[in-house]
């Protein structure tokens, strides 16, 4: 992984020099616009044009507190290198990113695996999982071809992640995981302002767990099989291999007018999950059938020369059906719906931005074998404002305060679980059932260096309920070309 990290950093530093471009627009103002996020997530939107840049930064992140999801870290400390770029080469358009993260310490309870999906019931746990450390590399690239026969363009997006972690106190447990996402599509121009398209995609997530390979004593291991169902066994060594495979299709359209651009992206996906325990010979550890639907609608409206409105609406739906590894029957069902409406108002003459986001989440899980059930709903809102507050060496110092609130609407738990699983379920409900305030304060300043810019960014966040809280600190130093 270290070799891959070094090569990737060198590649992005070299290509970064190719995209060097001077611009008078404030980077702090541009980098927070939604169009940057849209171009990265939906490569076909690069057809409407973008700003070329290269960004590289080195950052430190720290967080600590008790107000968090049951499987999330109660304390973390990481060092991170990140780079992003957008570039046109001839009539081709490209964007990409590279991210390397060194996890010095991550303290979390129970879970012995990566926390990819809390809706997955077939996971491994221990009472004393303790601090972790490890490395992770993410690589992403998107490409949009020139127009063929004047009406059609092809695009490709590839994301790849690889990582490994281990417990700090001893070589066990160890997990290695990797994710890959590949998308290929076609964009067809129907009119000079309207285009339609279709894309297919495949994503895969693999994880390997090697637990107790160097053990001098037996290890007590919990294998979850549902909301209240688990198997508890003692092993000297244990291996788990698990994999998600998902296939899907995107249908989308784009509208480009002089003062109005819009897109709608609808995706349908079906996948499966399988886990195998290889103690002596591989045995079934649980299977899932997964159905996912996602809708994203994005709009950019130029109100006048000084004001602009960017917003998107996201609707996500996921349904999971699980098969118990022992009884070989369907024993688990879950459904999750999420709705997010995000707004950004740009005041260009003042270099100021007003952000307003609202979201709703509904989660329902049912253990058919034990007739156990978990339900919860919550509503979340955030308001932020970016503004220059002072000039330092003729350059703006930007301040971005944020305040938000999460409101629990409904929580319900009916379970016959005991021991560790009972403790986990009630801790989960303790988090999703509490109301809390959210706050953040971000500062950013950059200084021109010939055709480059050096920038400093720091951000403090805090989530606070009546009794407990969670705080984090983020600091970045970087260069912009």
Short mmCIF file of C-alpha atoms in Angstrom, two decimals:
data_model
loop_
_atom_site.label_atom_id
_atom_site.label_comp_id
_atom_site.label_asym_id
_atom_site.label_seq_id
_atom_site.Cartn_x
_atom_site.Cartn_y
_atom_site.Cartn_z
CA UNK A 1 0.00 0.00 0.00
CA UNK A 2 2.89 2.39 0.71
CA UNK A 3 4.19 1.83 -2.84
CA UNK A 4 0.74 2.56 -4.27
CA UNK A 5 0.48 5.69 -2.13
CA UNK A 6 3.86 7.03 -3.31
CA UNK A 7 3.13 6.37 -6.98
CA UNK A 8 -0.32 7.96 -6.79
CA UNK A 9 1.01 11.09 -5.07
CA UNK A 10 3.73 11.50 -7.70
CA UNK A 11 1.24 11.05 -10.55
CA UNK A 12 -1.12 13.68 -9.16
CA UNK A 13 1.70 16.12 -8.42
CA UNK A 14 2.94 15.80 -12.02
CA UNK A 15 -0.51 16.18 -13.58
CA UNK A 16 -1.17 19.05 -11.21
CA UNK A 17 1.47 21.12 -12.97
CA UNK A 18 -0.38 20.58 -16.25
CA UNK A 19 -3.55 22.19 -14.93
CA UNK A 20 -1.95 25.27 -13.43
CA UNK A 21 -4.08 28.25 -14.31
CA UNK A 22 -4.35 31.73 -12.90
CA UNK A 23 -7.80 32.98 -12.01
CA UNK A 24 -9.11 36.04 -10.26
CA UNK A 25 -12.04 34.23 -8.69
CA UNK A 26 -11.69 33.57 -4.98
CA UNK A 27 -10.89 29.89 -4.38
CA UNK A 28 -12.63 29.82 -1.00
CA UNK A 29 -15.78 31.00 -2.77
CA UNK A 30 -15.55 28.61 -5.74
CA UNK A 31 -14.51 25.44 -3.91
CA UNK A 32 -17.69 25.32 -1.81
CA UNK A 33 -20.09 25.52 -4.73
CA UNK A 34 -22.27 22.55 -5.53
CA UNK A 35 -21.17 22.40 -9.16
CA UNK A 36 -17.79 21.05 -8.02
CA UNK A 37 -19.50 18.21 -6.13
CA UNK A 38 -21.86 17.52 -9.06
CA UNK A 39 -19.03 17.25 -11.61
CA UNK A 40 -17.24 14.73 -9.40
CA UNK A 41 -20.33 12.58 -8.76
CA UNK A 42 -21.80 12.82 -12.28
CA UNK A 43 -19.03 13.06 -14.94
CA UNK A 44 -21.51 13.81 -17.76
CA UNK A 45 -22.09 17.26 -16.19
CA UNK A 46 -18.59 18.28 -17.24
CA UNK A 47 -20.11 18.82 -20.71
CA UNK A 48 -21.43 22.17 -19.48
CA UNK A 49 -17.90 23.33 -18.63
CA UNK A 50 -15.81 23.71 -15.49
CA UNK A 51 -12.84 25.53 -14.02
CA UNK A 52 -9.43 23.84 -14.30
CA UNK A 53 -7.47 23.50 -11.07
CA UNK A 54 -5.20 21.29 -9.02
CA UNK A 55 -5.38 21.17 -5.23
CA UNK A 56 -3.14 19.32 -2.77
CA UNK A 57 -3.35 19.52 1.00
CA UNK A 58 -2.08 17.85 4.13
CA UNK A 59 -4.40 17.73 7.13
CA UNK A 60 -4.80 16.51 10.68
CA UNK A 61 -8.14 15.39 12.18
CA UNK A 62 -9.06 14.70 15.78
CA UNK A 63 -12.37 13.87 17.44
CA UNK A 64 -13.63 12.70 20.82
CA UNK A 65 -16.93 12.29 22.65
CA UNK A 66 -19.85 10.05 23.58
CA UNK A 67 -22.55 11.40 21.23
CA UNK A 68 -22.09 9.01 18.31
CA UNK A 69 -23.53 5.91 16.68
CA UNK A 70 -22.88 2.69 18.54
CA UNK A 71 -20.25 1.39 16.10
CA UNK A 72 -18.60 4.78 15.38
CA UNK A 73 -15.29 5.77 17.05
CA UNK A 74 -15.52 7.50 20.42
CA UNK A 75 -12.06 8.92 19.71
CA UNK A 76 -9.97 9.24 16.54
CA UNK A 77 -6.75 10.81 15.34
CA UNK A 78 -5.72 10.81 11.65
CA UNK A 79 -3.25 12.38 9.25
CA UNK A 80 -4.51 12.87 5.69
CA UNK A 81 -3.11 13.81 2.30
CA UNK A 82 -5.68 14.78 -0.34
CA UNK A 83 -5.48 16.03 -3.91
CA UNK A 84 -8.16 16.99 -6.44
CA UNK A 85 -7.99 18.17 -10.04
CA UNK A 86 -10.08 19.14 -13.07
CA UNK A 87 -8.50 19.38 -16.51
CA UNK A 88 -9.37 19.60 -20.21
CA UNK A 89 -6.95 17.90 -22.62
CA UNK A 90 -7.97 18.64 -26.19
CA UNK A 91 -11.72 17.99 -26.26
CA UNK A 92 -11.56 15.50 -23.39
CA UNK A 93 -12.58 16.51 -19.86
CA UNK A 94 -11.16 14.89 -16.72
CA UNK A 95 -11.54 15.14 -12.97
CA UNK A 96 -9.93 13.08 -10.27
CA UNK A 97 -8.98 12.79 -6.65
CA UNK A 98 -6.50 10.95 -4.48
CA UNK A 99 -6.72 10.51 -0.72
CA UNK A 100 -4.34 8.82 1.71
CA UNK A 101 -5.26 8.54 5.38
CA UNK A 102 -3.10 7.33 8.23
CA UNK A 103 -5.21 6.38 11.23
CA UNK A 104 -3.08 6.79 14.37
CA UNK A 105 -5.83 5.84 16.80
CA UNK A 106 -9.48 4.91 16.50
CA UNK A 107 -11.23 3.86 19.70
CA UNK A 108 -14.52 2.03 19.29
CA UNK A 109 -16.48 -0.62 21.15
CA UNK A 110 -17.68 -4.04 20.04
CA UNK A 111 -17.21 -4.14 16.28
CA UNK A 112 -14.27 -6.12 14.86
CA UNK A 113 -14.96 -5.11 11.25
CA UNK A 114 -15.19 -1.96 9.13
CA UNK A 115 -18.45 -0.11 9.76
CA UNK A 116 -19.80 -0.05 6.19
CA UNK A 117 -23.49 -0.65 6.85
CA UNK A 118 -25.26 -0.80 10.20
CA UNK A 119 -28.21 -2.45 8.40
CA UNK A 120 -26.05 -5.55 7.86
CA UNK A 121 -26.83 -7.95 10.76
CA UNK A 122 -24.12 -10.52 9.98
CA UNK A 123 -21.15 -8.94 11.74
CA UNK A 124 -18.47 -9.93 14.24
CA UNK A 125 -18.07 -8.36 17.67
CA UNK A 126 -16.08 -8.61 20.87
CA UNK A 127 -16.65 -7.03 24.28
CA UNK A 128 -13.19 -5.39 24.31
CA UNK A 129 -12.27 -4.43 20.74
CA UNK A 130 -10.12 -1.46 21.87
CA UNK A 131 -8.07 1.11 19.89
CA UNK A 132 -7.28 0.55 16.22
CA UNK A 133 -4.77 1.96 13.73
CA UNK A 134 -4.25 1.54 10.00
CA UNK A 135 -3.98 3.04 6.52
CA UNK A 136 -6.41 3.78 3.70
CA UNK A 137 -5.99 4.91 0.08
CA UNK A 138 -8.81 6.26 -2.15
CA UNK A 139 -8.40 6.95 -5.87
CA UNK A 140 -11.04 8.34 -8.23
CA UNK A 141 -11.06 9.47 -11.86
CA UNK A 142 -13.81 10.62 -14.23
CA UNK A 143 -13.54 11.24 -17.98
CA UNK A 144 -15.88 12.72 -20.59
CA UNK A 145 -15.15 12.17 -24.29
CA UNK A 146 -15.51 14.71 -27.11
CA UNK A 147 -18.77 14.72 -29.06
CA UNK A 148 -19.20 12.05 -31.72
CA UNK A 149 -21.22 12.89 -34.84
CA UNK A 150 -22.11 16.11 -33.05
CA UNK A 151 -24.72 14.65 -30.70
CA UNK A 152 -23.27 11.96 -28.39
CA UNK A 153 -20.55 11.70 -25.72
CA UNK A 154 -19.23 8.81 -23.62
CA UNK A 155 -18.10 9.01 -20.02
CA UNK A 156 -16.34 6.78 -17.49
CA UNK A 157 -15.93 6.93 -13.71
CA UNK A 158 -13.72 4.67 -11.60
CA UNK A 159 -13.36 4.74 -7.79
CA UNK A 160 -11.02 2.46 -5.86
CA UNK A 161 -10.26 2.16 -2.15
CA UNK A 162 -7.95 -0.19 -0.26
CA UNK A 163 -7.20 -0.24 3.44
CA UNK A 164 -6.08 -2.31 6.40
CA UNK A 165 -6.34 -1.96 10.17
CA UNK A 166 -5.33 -3.81 13.31
CA UNK A 167 -5.75 -3.57 17.05
CA UNK A 168 -2.97 -1.50 18.63
CA UNK A 169 -2.32 -3.78 21.60
CA UNK A 170 -1.67 -6.96 19.59
CA UNK A 171 -1.70 -8.27 16.01
CA UNK A 172 -5.30 -9.40 16.32
CA UNK A 173 -7.82 -8.67 14.99
CA UNK A 174 -6.76 -7.54 11.52
CA UNK A 175 -9.04 -6.56 8.66
CA UNK A 176 -8.26 -5.73 5.05
CA UNK A 177 -10.91 -4.21 2.83
CA UNK A 178 -11.17 -2.83 -0.69
CA UNK A 179 -13.95 -1.17 -2.68
CA UNK A 180 -14.24 -0.66 -6.43
CA UNK A 181 -16.85 1.26 -8.43
CA UNK A 182 -16.99 1.35 -12.25
CA UNK A 183 -19.51 3.35 -14.28
CA UNK A 184 -19.74 3.71 -18.06
CA UNK A 185 -22.41 5.70 -19.89
CA UNK A 186 -23.57 7.57 -22.93
CA UNK A 187 -24.93 11.12 -23.22
CA UNK A 188 -27.06 12.01 -26.28
CA UNK A 189 -27.95 15.59 -27.21
CA UNK A 190 -31.63 15.79 -28.21
CA UNK A 191 -31.63 19.57 -28.64
CA UNK A 192 -28.92 22.17 -28.10
CA UNK A 193 -30.25 22.66 -24.54
CA UNK A 194 -31.50 19.11 -23.73
CA UNK A 195 -29.58 15.84 -23.37
CA UNK A 196 -30.57 12.34 -22.25
CA UNK A 197 -28.34 9.51 -21.13
CA UNK A 198 -27.97 6.03 -19.68
CA UNK A 199 -25.16 4.39 -17.74
CA UNK A 200 -24.45 1.03 -16.17
CA UNK A 201 -22.39 0.52 -13.04
CA UNK A 202 -20.87 -2.18 -10.86
CA UNK A 203 -19.56 -1.85 -7.33
CA UNK A 204 -17.88 -4.40 -5.11
CA UNK A 205 -16.74 -4.34 -1.50
CA UNK A 206 -14.55 -7.06 -0.01
CA UNK A 207 -13.34 -7.54 3.54
CA UNK A 208 -11.06 -10.15 5.05
CA UNK A 209 -10.78 -10.60 8.81
CA UNK A 210 -7.96 -12.59 10.41
CA UNK A 211 -8.59 -12.83 14.13
CA UNK A 212 -6.35 -14.49 16.67
CA UNK A 213 -3.72 -15.83 14.28
CA UNK A 214 -1.00 -15.02 16.82
CA UNK A 215 -3.13 -15.71 19.89
CA UNK A 216 -1.62 -17.27 22.99
CA UNK A 217 -5.09 -17.65 24.50
CA UNK A 218 -8.59 -18.38 23.31
CA UNK A 219 -10.76 -15.59 21.89
CA UNK A 220 -14.46 -15.22 22.66
CA UNK A 221 -16.27 -14.11 19.51
CA UNK A 222 -19.86 -12.98 18.86
CA UNK A 223 -21.36 -13.64 15.42
CA UNK A 224 -24.51 -11.53 14.94
CA UNK A 225 -27.38 -13.13 13.02
CA UNK A 226 -30.18 -10.60 13.47
CA UNK A 227 -31.57 -8.02 15.88
CA UNK A 228 -31.59 -10.39 18.84
CA UNK A 229 -29.91 -13.51 17.44
CA UNK A 230 -26.21 -14.31 17.79
CA UNK A 231 -23.79 -17.19 18.19
CA UNK A 232 -21.10 -17.04 20.87
CA UNK A 233 -18.04 -19.25 20.44
CA UNK A 234 -14.42 -19.48 21.56
CA UNK A 235 -11.62 -19.74 19.01
CA UNK A 236 -7.84 -19.83 19.00
CA UNK A 237 -7.91 -18.39 15.47
CA UNK A 238 -10.68 -17.32 13.13
CA UNK A 239 -11.05 -16.08 9.54
CA UNK A 240 -14.00 -14.27 7.93
CA UNK A 241 -14.34 -13.29 4.25
CA UNK A 242 -17.30 -11.21 3.12
CA UNK A 243 -18.30 -9.46 -0.08
CA UNK A 244 -20.91 -7.03 -1.44
CA UNK A 245 -21.68 -7.08 -5.18
CA UNK A 246 -24.08 -4.55 -6.70
CA UNK A 247 -25.17 -4.00 -10.31
CA UNK A 248 -27.29 -1.11 -11.49
CA UNK A 249 -28.34 1.38 -14.14
CA UNK A 250 -28.55 5.19 -14.24
CA UNK A 251 -31.11 7.12 -16.31
CA UNK A 252 -30.52 10.85 -16.48
CA UNK A 253 -31.20 14.07 -18.34
CA UNK A 254 -29.62 17.54 -18.40
CA UNK A 255 -30.99 20.97 -19.32
CA UNK A 256 -28.68 23.90 -20.12
CA UNK A 257 -30.13 27.36 -20.58
CA UNK A 258 -28.41 30.73 -20.35
CA UNK A 259 -29.54 31.39 -16.78
CA UNK A 260 -30.69 27.93 -15.77
CA UNK A 261 -29.09 24.47 -15.71
CA UNK A 262 -30.63 21.35 -14.30
CA UNK A 263 -30.16 17.59 -14.15
CA UNK A 264 -32.06 14.57 -12.85
CA UNK A 265 -30.36 11.24 -12.18
CA UNK A 266 -32.34 8.08 -11.32
CA UNK A 267 -30.57 4.82 -10.45
CA UNK A 268 -31.83 1.29 -9.84
CA UNK A 269 -29.54 -1.32 -8.31
CA UNK A 270 -29.70 -4.88 -7.05
CA UNK A 271 -27.02 -6.59 -5.06
CA UNK A 272 -26.09 -9.36 -2.70
CA UNK A 273 -23.88 -9.94 0.30
CA UNK A 274 -22.25 -13.17 1.39
CA UNK A 275 -20.06 -13.99 4.39
CA UNK A 276 -17.95 -17.11 4.83
CA UNK A 277 -16.18 -18.30 7.97
CA UNK A 278 -13.05 -20.30 7.20
CA UNK A 279 -12.10 -21.89 10.50
CA UNK A 280 -11.25 -25.29 9.02
CA UNK A 281 -13.37 -25.30 5.88
CA UNK A 282 -15.50 -22.34 4.68
CA UNK A 283 -19.04 -22.24 6.09
CA UNK A 284 -21.96 -19.91 5.40
CA UNK A 285 -22.15 -16.92 7.78
CA UNK A 286 -25.15 -15.10 6.33
CA UNK A 287 -26.49 -13.77 3.04
CA UNK A 288 -28.33 -10.60 2.02
CA UNK A 289 -30.36 -9.58 -1.00
CA UNK A 290 -30.22 -5.81 -1.51
CA UNK A 291 -32.42 -3.43 -3.50
CA UNK A 292 -31.43 0.25 -3.90
CA UNK A 293 -33.09 3.22 -5.61
CA UNK A 294 -31.63 6.73 -5.73
CA UNK A 295 -32.94 9.96 -7.24
CA UNK A 296 -30.92 13.18 -7.46
CA UNK A 297 -32.27 16.45 -8.86
CA UNK A 298 -29.86 19.38 -9.16
CA UNK A 299 -30.48 22.97 -10.28
CA UNK A 300 -28.39 26.07 -10.83
CA UNK A 301 -30.33 29.31 -11.31
CA UNK A 302 -28.64 32.62 -12.13
CA UNK A 303 -30.94 35.17 -10.52
CA UNK A 304 -28.88 38.15 -11.75
CA UNK A 305 -25.25 39.11 -12.23
CA UNK A 306 -24.72 39.26 -8.48
CA UNK A 307 -26.82 36.37 -7.18
CA UNK A 308 -27.10 32.66 -7.90
CA UNK A 309 -29.01 29.73 -6.37
CA UNK A 310 -27.69 26.16 -6.43
CA UNK A 311 -29.71 23.35 -4.87
CA UNK A 312 -30.25 19.60 -5.04
CA UNK A 313 -32.80 17.10 -3.79
CA UNK A 314 -31.76 13.52 -3.01
CA UNK A 315 -34.11 10.62 -2.34
CA UNK A 316 -32.53 7.30 -1.28
CA UNK A 317 -34.24 3.96 -0.64
CA UNK A 318 -32.70 0.67 0.46
CA UNK A 319 -34.34 -2.68 1.20
CA UNK A 320 -32.47 -5.69 2.60
CA UNK A 321 -33.56 -9.29 3.12
CA UNK A 322 -31.30 -11.64 5.10
CA UNK A 323 -30.94 -15.44 5.26
CA UNK A 324 -29.85 -16.98 8.57
CA UNK A 325 -26.67 -19.08 8.20
CA UNK A 326 -27.85 -21.80 10.59
CA UNK A 327 -31.52 -22.32 9.78
CA UNK A 328 -31.11 -21.38 6.06
CA UNK A 329 -34.30 -19.33 6.10
CA UNK A 330 -35.20 -15.65 5.74
CA UNK A 331 -34.86 -14.19 9.23
CA UNK A 332 -34.21 -10.48 8.69
CA UNK A 333 -35.71 -7.55 6.80
CA UNK A 334 -34.84 -3.86 6.77
CA UNK A 335 -35.97 -0.74 4.92
CA UNK A 336 -34.34 2.68 4.97
CA UNK A 337 -35.51 5.95 3.37
CA UNK A 338 -33.59 9.21 3.33
CA UNK A 339 -34.58 12.60 1.94
CA UNK A 340 -32.10 15.50 1.70
CA UNK A 341 -32.72 19.02 0.38
CA UNK A 342 -29.59 21.17 0.15
CA UNK A 343 -29.45 24.86 -0.85
CA UNK A 344 -26.64 27.30 -1.54
CA UNK A 345 -27.21 31.01 -2.25
CA UNK A 346 -24.27 32.87 -3.80
CA UNK A 347 -23.76 36.62 -3.39
CA UNK A 348 -20.98 37.10 -5.92
CA UNK A 349 -20.35 40.80 -5.47
CA UNK A 350 -19.70 40.24 -1.75
CA UNK A 351 -17.98 36.81 -1.97
CA UNK A 352 -20.57 35.46 0.47
CA UNK A 353 -22.60 32.23 0.56
CA UNK A 354 -25.66 31.17 2.53
CA UNK A 355 -26.24 27.43 2.96
CA UNK A 356 -29.41 25.75 4.23
CA UNK A 357 -29.90 21.97 4.40
CA UNK A 358 -32.73 19.79 5.69
CA UNK A 359 -32.88 15.99 5.81
CA UNK A 360 -35.19 13.23 6.99
CA UNK A 361 -34.32 9.60 7.75
CA UNK A 362 -36.53 6.59 8.46
CA UNK A 363 -35.09 3.19 9.42
CA UNK A 364 -37.08 0.00 10.08
CA UNK A 365 -35.59 -3.43 10.85
CA UNK A 366 -37.39 -6.68 11.67
CA UNK A 367 -36.04 -9.96 13.03
CA UNK A 368 -38.58 -12.50 11.76
CA UNK A 369 -37.31 -15.39 13.86
CA UNK A 370 -37.56 -13.55 17.18
CA UNK A 371 -40.31 -11.10 16.17
CA UNK A 372 -37.98 -8.30 17.29
CA UNK A 373 -38.19 -4.84 15.77
CA UNK A 374 -36.28 -1.54 15.58
CA UNK A 375 -37.78 1.68 14.20
CA UNK A 376 -36.57 5.25 14.31
CA UNK A 377 -37.07 8.52 12.46
CA UNK A 378 -35.25 11.81 12.79
CA UNK A 379 -35.15 15.23 11.16
CA UNK A 380 -31.99 17.30 10.73
CA UNK A 381 -31.33 20.86 9.63
CA UNK A 382 -28.24 23.06 9.16
CA UNK A 383 -27.66 26.72 8.29
CA UNK A 384 -24.23 28.13 7.41
CA UNK A 385 -22.81 31.42 6.12
CA UNK A 386 -19.47 32.04 4.39
CA UNK A 387 -18.12 35.59 4.45
CA UNK A 388 -14.79 37.45 4.27
CA UNK A 389 -14.15 39.17 7.59
CA UNK A 390 -10.70 40.69 7.24
CA UNK A 391 -7.85 41.22 4.80
CA UNK A 392 -4.41 39.89 5.72
CA UNK A 393 -1.69 40.97 3.29
CA UNK A 394 -4.47 42.05 0.87
CA UNK A 395 -6.09 38.59 0.94
CA UNK A 396 -9.49 37.73 2.43
CA UNK A 397 -9.75 35.74 5.62
CA UNK A 398 -12.97 33.73 5.33
CA UNK A 399 -15.21 32.74 8.21
CA UNK A 400 -17.91 30.07 7.93
CA UNK A 401 -20.10 29.49 11.00
CA UNK A 402 -22.70 26.71 10.99
CA UNK A 403 -25.54 25.89 13.37
CA UNK A 404 -27.88 22.93 13.16
CA UNK A 405 -30.30 20.75 15.06
CA UNK A 406 -31.26 17.09 14.94
CA UNK A 407 -34.71 16.17 16.20
CA UNK A 408 -35.74 12.59 16.99
CA UNK A 409 -39.27 12.04 15.70
CA UNK A 410 -39.93 8.45 16.72
CA UNK A 411 -37.97 5.54 18.22
CA UNK A 412 -39.15 2.01 18.96
CA UNK A 413 -37.34 -1.13 20.11
CA UNK A 414 -38.82 -4.52 20.87
CA UNK A 415 -36.18 -7.17 21.48
CA UNK A 416 -35.52 -10.35 23.39
CA UNK A 417 -31.75 -9.90 23.00
CA UNK A 418 -29.53 -10.44 26.02
CA UNK A 419 -25.94 -9.83 26.96
CA UNK A 420 -23.77 -7.95 24.48
CA UNK A 421 -26.40 -7.66 21.76
CA UNK A 422 -28.94 -6.20 24.19
CA UNK A 423 -26.36 -3.57 25.24
CA UNK A 424 -25.64 -2.66 21.62
CA UNK A 425 -29.31 -2.26 20.66
CA UNK A 426 -30.06 0.06 23.57
CA UNK A 427 -26.94 2.13 22.88
CA UNK A 428 -28.07 2.50 19.27
CA UNK A 429 -31.50 3.75 20.38
CA UNK A 430 -29.88 6.08 22.93
CA UNK A 431 -28.12 7.86 20.06
CA UNK A 432 -30.88 8.00 17.41
CA UNK A 433 -33.49 8.91 20.03
CA UNK A 434 -31.76 11.99 21.44
CA UNK A 435 -32.15 15.59 20.24
CA UNK A 436 -28.97 17.61 19.92
CA UNK A 437 -27.54 20.89 18.65
CA UNK A 438 -24.83 21.02 15.98
CA UNK A 439 -22.30 23.78 15.60
CA UNK A 440 -19.17 24.46 13.54
CA UNK A 441 -16.74 27.29 12.94
CA UNK A 442 -14.40 27.28 9.93
CA UNK A 443 -11.60 29.70 8.98
CA UNK A 444 -9.70 29.80 5.68
CA UNK A 445 -7.03 32.11 4.26
CA UNK A 446 -4.86 31.84 1.15
CA UNK A 447 -1.79 33.69 -0.05
CA UNK A 448 -0.77 33.96 -3.76
CA UNK A 449 2.61 32.49 -4.72
CA UNK A 450 3.19 33.36 -8.40
CA UNK A 451 0.60 31.21 -10.26
CA UNK A 452 -0.08 29.14 -7.15
CA UNK A 453 -1.79 29.86 -3.86
CA UNK A 454 -0.94 28.64 -0.38
CA UNK A 455 -3.91 28.17 1.96
CA UNK A 456 -4.62 27.37 5.60
CA UNK A 457 -7.94 25.95 6.79
CA UNK A 458 -9.14 25.06 10.28
CA UNK A 459 -12.52 23.84 11.45
CA UNK A 460 -14.02 23.02 14.84
CA UNK A 461 -17.32 21.13 15.20
CA UNK A 462 -19.39 20.17 18.21
CA UNK A 463 -22.59 18.17 18.63
CA UNK A 464 -24.20 18.74 22.03
CA UNK A 465 -27.19 17.05 23.67
CA UNK A 466 -28.45 17.72 27.17
CA UNK A 467 -25.99 15.29 28.77
CA UNK A 468 -23.28 14.29 26.28
CA UNK A 469 -21.34 15.77 23.35
CA UNK A 470 -18.95 15.03 20.49
CA UNK A 471 -16.24 17.45 19.31
CA UNK A 472 -13.81 17.36 16.41
CA UNK A 473 -10.97 19.49 15.05
CA UNK A 474 -9.66 19.61 11.46
CA UNK A 475 -6.60 21.47 10.17
CA UNK A 476 -5.27 21.65 6.58
CA UNK A 477 -2.29 23.21 4.77
CA UNK A 478 -2.35 23.17 1.00
CA UNK A 479 -1.46 24.49 -2.45
CA UNK A 480 -3.82 25.46 -5.26
CA UNK A 481 -2.69 25.66 -8.88
#
